[in-house]
Amino acid sequence: MFIDEIYKVEAPYREPMVVKGYRFGKGDKAACILGPMRGNEIQQLYICSQMVRVLKELEGNGCISAGKEVLVVPVVNSYAMNVGKRFWGVEGVDINRRFPGNSYGETAARIAGGVFEKIKDYSYGIQLASFYMTGEFVPHIRMMETGYQNASLANLFGLPYVVIRKPKPIDTKTLNYNWQDEMTAAFSLYTNKNSEVDEASANQAVAAVLRFLTRMGIIRYESHSGYISHVIMEDDLTNIHVTSGGIFRGLVRAGEDVRYGHKMAEIIDPYEGGVKETIVAPTDGIVFFTHTEDLITENDMAYRLIHRLHA
Amino acid sequence: MTEEIFSIEMPVGERLIIRKNRIKGEGTGEKRLAVVTGIHGDEFEGQYICYEIARRLHENPELLDGTVDIYPALNPLGMDIADRNIPKLNMDLNRMFPGKENGTTMERAAAAIIGDLAGADLCLDVHASDIFVKEIPQVRVSEEFAEKLLPYARLLNTDIVWMNATATVHESTLAHSMNMLGVPTLVVEMGVGTRIDRGYGKQVIDGIFNLMKELGMWRGEVPKTQFPVISTDGEVEFIRSHTTGVFLPAIEHNHYVKKGSRLGSVVSPLEGKVLEEIIAEKSGLVFTLREYPFVYEGALLARILMEVDKN
Ligand SMILES: [Zn+2]
């Protein structure tokens, strides 16, 4: 294992922020695994740290394939993490909206550019990512529909779902989009949590990445076969919006099966305590995303369902 | 007459309301001008402009021929706490247009704003700068719509019209969405975040009445206005910090500098040392100057409009 300095930022009153890369094996730039660009992505940090731990062990046992190199960047935005902010600096910039970066631009663009320079030549790029809205997901691989995306490769992670998203203008600045633009097969891996560690789901994510690396011949590792992934288009998800604001009492979890008419949540009147709205499933399906905050605003998305087709 | 153009229920005993004031003249004219501001909650320059336009129109309704719609706060929660973005969601409203009628709360808000502005003959989107840099009054126009917008932009009594500035080119901005809909929309920017410069405000207000006169909407007197310098990106020199420290400007905003003159320094308060002297590499007008003292490497310190001589 080698530890590289990927990028360094100086601050007047803090130790420099050094983005570190942990390099395993030697040879073709096979796979890069990248962690938090947002300060609340603690689960993603934990997953990357566990990847480093396992890969170190595998390397010690001679299980990194000859001629293959794997790079893990456990965290990019450690500065935000240490001060409890989600985005970069006093400007509050989302580094994941600054790719491919610019070495003559503003600080966040320089960070994105400096990191991208070091990770863009890998064949496979795996980002441990979070959604802009807070909430819980069914673990899945997300890809941008760029024309270069390869859903059958995404199936090799063995997670239950692969979601394809049609990029909006704002997505063209993300790492995933720019990786694909550089011909790296890019995958964003989402687990259920962001700002707290969920050990079981983190282990599932580590297992999925190891399974992928094994199936691509990059490492040798005994992994069980995982799920056969369903590929879904994000636009095909059924979004359930609430029609009033109040205290949100969620009754189903991500991954649960619901039937048409099933009671999914209640909105409680924040003054009088009674139920002011009941949310029921508009279709049979599997809960893909749930709102998790205890407060909810009118029109907010409480759930996203994967519509289930009957055989 | 004030109207609600969007309203939704927040979690605890409050509605989020976006309002406009429709001022109809006594003439029979059908023209409609929309003045919007407050997309970014840390920008207050537009508050004075809205107030002063409404005041003058109420004072002389007989001189108005047509309708002026004033929208002082498109991001009302952001304005309330001087948050540039949408509070809690932490997203830039000016990256959410044209919105979505059946989307999340703020996507619906964006769609409602667009729906309400549609059909106007002209729209002015008034911004201040952010809290980091101070700007002289300027109109920003993307090259795509320049031919249509320049004749209007010239009338607004600003110092410059900047063509193809990247921020306004963004496809998810209000201005882009409105221009795509065929409503000529100009982005006006001046001053600095969280402050009002009434001198700049008066200058632009005179320009707005000048524009209304040209549109045939205003029968009153208009003070003599100036013609702006029209500039493209190639004529703008960006000056960024190469070090990290505290920026102390050596010049005044909105002044001409000669090549080789000192613009300021970046210093270390801990060591009492100058870390970097900032020198102008081109002669021209300093139309952007940093206000916020703390800088990282890459921070924007100044922008110079080149080849503009003092006359
Ligand atoms: Zn603004």
PDB file of C-alpha atoms and ligand atoms in Angstrom, chain B residues 37-43 84 92 94 125-130 187-189, ligand 1:
ATOM      1  CA  THR B  37     -35.436  40.063  -7.156  1.00  0.00           C
ATOM      2  CA  GLY B  38     -34.516  38.056  -4.073  1.00  0.00           C
ATOM      3  CA  ILE B  39     -33.737  34.737  -5.748  1.00  0.00           C
ATOM      4  CA  HIS B  40     -30.627  34.811  -3.568  1.00  0.00           C
ATOM      5  CA  GLY B  41     -31.489  35.558   0.039  1.00  0.00           C
ATOM      6  CA  ASP B  42     -28.226  37.383   0.767  1.00  0.00           C
ATOM      7  CA  GLU B  43     -28.796  40.048  -1.920  1.00  0.00           C
ATOM      8  CA  ARG B  84     -28.215  32.730  -0.462  1.00  0.00           C
ATOM      9  CA  ASP B  92     -29.634  27.596  -5.247  1.00  0.00           C
ATOM     10  CA  ASN B  94     -31.484  29.995  -9.574  1.00  0.00           C
ATOM     11  CA  ASP B 125     -33.968  39.966 -12.655  1.00  0.00           C
ATOM     12  CA  VAL B 126     -32.148  42.174 -10.137  1.00  0.00           C
ATOM     13  CA  HIS B 127     -29.218  40.686  -8.220  1.00  0.00           C
ATOM     14  CA  ALA B 128     -26.654  42.075  -5.862  1.00  0.00           C
ATOM     15  CA  SER B 129     -23.302  40.427  -5.826  1.00  0.00           C
ATOM     16  CA  ASP B 130     -22.689  37.826  -3.107  1.00  0.00           C
ATOM     17  CA  VAL B 187     -29.949  40.103 -15.317  1.00  0.00           C
ATOM     18  CA  VAL B 188     -28.927  43.290 -13.514  1.00  0.00           C
ATOM     19  CA  GLU B 189     -26.232  43.075 -10.886  1.00  0.00           C
TER      20      GLU B 189
HETATM   21 ZN    ZN C   1     -27.845  36.619  -7.182  1.00  0.00          ZN
END
